[in-house]
Every structure is written in structure tokens, then in C-alpha cells.
Amino acid sequence: MLTQIGHLLTQTAFGFLVYALLLRFYMQWLRAPFRNPIGQFVTALTDWAVRPARRVIPGLFGVDLASILIAWFVEALMLVLLYWLRGFSFAGAPGIAAGLLFTIAAIELVRASLYLL
């Protein structure tokens, strides 16, 4: 029962952040104005992570790579926490597990993008 509660809380918190980061990415990519209440909310919610990352991760052809890479990393972190809650051990083959997790995180990010759009 506590595992299910942890699963729900982890999915809710991290999923909300992933969707906010994806929304910020798509709003910038589609050149949507950030002066509306939704744009200001998304900016206020994600600025603490995106602004420092922009110093390290530059944009490419007007596309904000920092937002999408942070969303991918948050999705991978959520998957790691969910697998740990289920009792999965990454100690057996850490390289294979990391590669598989980052691939699954990318697939889940595409799925979340399709839901958002």
C-alpha cells in the first residue's frame, strides 16, 4: 500500500514538472506569447531549472535545448524512482540499465509530447 502511494506521488510530482517543461519547450518553439497567465505560470514554475541550464546547454536554431534535456532527465529520474519503489535493482548491469532507462525515458517523453500537443 505504501508502495502504491509512493508510486502515485512520484508520478504526479515528476509528471507535472515534465509537462511544464515540455509546455515551455513547445511554447518557445511555436513562438507563443509568454504574456498570458499560462505562459507566466510555466515560466515561474520552470525558471529555477532552465535558466542555470541555459548557461551550459546552448540553444540550436532557435530551439531551447535546455528545456527538453531537463524534461528528459526528469523523466529518467522518475523512472529510476518508480523502479526502485517496485524493488528493481540496478546493481547487476548498471550500464545496460542506464542505457535502457534513458531510451525508455525518451519514448515516454515522446508519448507525453503527443498527449500535450
CSV table of C-alpha atoms in Angstrom, one decimal:
chain,number,residue,atom,x,y,z
A,1,MET,CA,0.0,0.0,0.0
A,2,LEU,CA,2.8,2.4,0.8
A,3,THR,CA,4.4,1.5,-2.5
A,4,GLN,CA,1.3,2.5,-4.4
A,5,ILE,CA,1.2,5.8,-2.5
A,6,GLY,CA,4.8,6.5,-3.3
A,7,HIS,CA,4.2,5.5,-6.9
A,8,LEU,CA,1.3,7.9,-7.2
A,9,LEU,CA,3.1,10.8,-5.5
A,10,THR,CA,6.2,10.3,-7.6
A,11,GLN,CA,4.3,10.1,-10.9
A,12,THR,CA,2.2,13.1,-10.0
A,13,ALA,CA,5.0,15.4,-8.9
A,14,PHE,CA,7.5,14.5,-11.6
A,15,GLY,CA,4.9,14.2,-14.3
A,16,PHE,CA,3.7,17.7,-13.6
A,17,LEU,CA,7.2,19.0,-13.9
A,18,VAL,CA,7.8,17.1,-17.1
A,19,TYR,CA,4.6,18.5,-18.7
A,20,ALA,CA,5.5,22.0,-17.6
A,21,LEU,CA,9.0,21.7,-19.2
A,22,LEU,CA,7.5,20.3,-22.4
A,23,LEU,CA,4.9,23.1,-22.5
A,24,ARG,CA,7.7,25.7,-22.1
A,25,PHE,CA,9.7,24.0,-24.9
A,26,TYR,CA,6.7,23.9,-27.3
A,27,MET,CA,5.6,27.5,-26.4
A,28,GLN,CA,9.1,28.7,-27.3
A,29,TRP,CA,9.3,26.5,-30.4
A,30,LEU,CA,5.9,27.7,-31.7
A,31,ARG,CA,6.6,31.3,-30.7
A,32,ALA,CA,3.6,31.5,-28.4
A,33,PRO,CA,3.5,34.7,-26.3
A,34,PHE,CA,4.5,34.3,-22.7
A,35,ARG,CA,2.5,37.3,-21.5
A,36,ASN,CA,-0.7,35.3,-20.9
A,37,PRO,CA,-1.3,33.7,-17.5
A,38,ILE,CA,-0.4,30.1,-18.6
A,39,GLY,CA,2.9,31.3,-20.1
A,40,GLN,CA,3.8,33.2,-16.9
A,41,PHE,CA,2.9,30.2,-14.8
A,42,VAL,CA,5.0,27.9,-16.8
A,43,THR,CA,7.9,30.4,-16.8
A,44,ALA,CA,7.7,30.8,-13.0
A,45,LEU,CA,7.4,27.1,-12.4
A,46,THR,CA,10.4,26.1,-14.6
A,47,ASP,CA,12.8,29.1,-14.4
A,48,TRP,CA,14.7,27.7,-11.4
A,49,ALA,CA,15.9,24.7,-13.6
A,50,VAL,CA,16.0,26.2,-17.1
A,51,ARG,CA,18.0,29.4,-16.5
A,52,PRO,CA,21.1,27.8,-15.0
A,53,ALA,CA,21.0,25.0,-17.6
A,54,ARG,CA,21.0,27.6,-20.4
A,55,ARG,CA,24.4,28.7,-19.4
A,56,VAL,CA,25.7,25.2,-20.1
A,57,ILE,CA,23.3,24.0,-22.8
A,58,PRO,CA,23.1,26.4,-25.7
A,59,GLY,CA,20.1,26.7,-28.0
A,60,LEU,CA,20.2,25.3,-31.5
A,61,PHE,CA,18.5,27.2,-34.4
A,62,GLY,CA,16.1,28.9,-32.1
A,63,VAL,CA,15.1,25.7,-30.3
A,64,ASP,CA,15.5,25.7,-26.5
A,65,LEU,CA,17.5,22.5,-25.9
A,66,ALA,CA,17.8,23.2,-22.1
A,67,SER,CA,14.1,22.7,-21.5
A,68,ILE,CA,13.8,19.5,-23.5
A,69,LEU,CA,17.0,18.0,-22.0
A,70,ILE,CA,15.9,18.8,-18.5
A,71,ALA,CA,12.5,17.2,-19.2
A,72,TRP,CA,14.3,14.1,-20.5
A,73,PHE,CA,16.4,13.9,-17.3
A,74,VAL,CA,13.4,14.4,-15.0
A,75,GLU,CA,11.6,11.7,-16.9
A,76,ALA,CA,14.6,9.3,-16.4
A,77,LEU,CA,14.8,10.2,-12.7
A,78,MET,CA,11.1,9.5,-12.3
A,79,LEU,CA,11.6,6.1,-14.0
A,80,VAL,CA,14.5,5.3,-11.7
A,81,LEU,CA,12.5,6.2,-8.6
A,82,LEU,CA,9.5,4.2,-9.8
A,83,TYR,CA,11.6,1.1,-10.5
A,84,TRP,CA,13.3,1.4,-7.1
A,85,LEU,CA,9.8,1.6,-5.5
A,86,ARG,CA,9.0,-1.7,-7.2
A,87,GLY,CA,12.2,-3.3,-5.9
A,88,PHE,CA,14.2,-3.4,-9.1
A,89,SER,CA,18.0,-3.5,-8.5
A,90,PHE,CA,20.3,-1.7,-10.9
A,91,ALA,CA,23.5,-3.3,-9.5
A,92,GLY,CA,23.6,-6.3,-11.8
A,93,ALA,CA,24.3,-4.4,-15.1
A,94,PRO,CA,24.4,-0.7,-14.4
A,95,GLY,CA,25.5,0.2,-18.0
A,96,ILE,CA,22.7,-1.7,-19.7
A,97,ALA,CA,20.2,-0.5,-17.2
A,98,ALA,CA,21.2,3.2,-17.7
A,99,GLY,CA,21.0,2.8,-21.4
A,100,LEU,CA,17.7,1.1,-21.2
A,101,LEU,CA,16.3,3.7,-18.8
A,102,PHE,CA,17.4,6.7,-21.0
A,103,THR,CA,15.8,5.0,-24.0
A,104,ILE,CA,12.5,4.4,-22.2
A,105,ALA,CA,12.6,8.0,-20.8
A,106,ALA,CA,13.0,9.3,-24.4
A,107,ILE,CA,10.0,7.1,-25.5
A,108,GLU,CA,7.9,8.3,-22.6
A,109,LEU,CA,8.9,11.9,-23.4
A,110,VAL,CA,7.6,11.5,-27.0
A,111,ARG,CA,4.4,10.0,-25.6
A,112,ALA,CA,4.0,12.9,-23.2
A,113,SER,CA,4.6,15.3,-26.1
A,114,LEU,CA,1.9,13.7,-28.1
A,115,TYR,CA,-0.5,13.9,-25.2
A,116,LEU,CA,0.4,17.6,-24.7
A,117,LEU,CA,0.0,18.5,-28.4
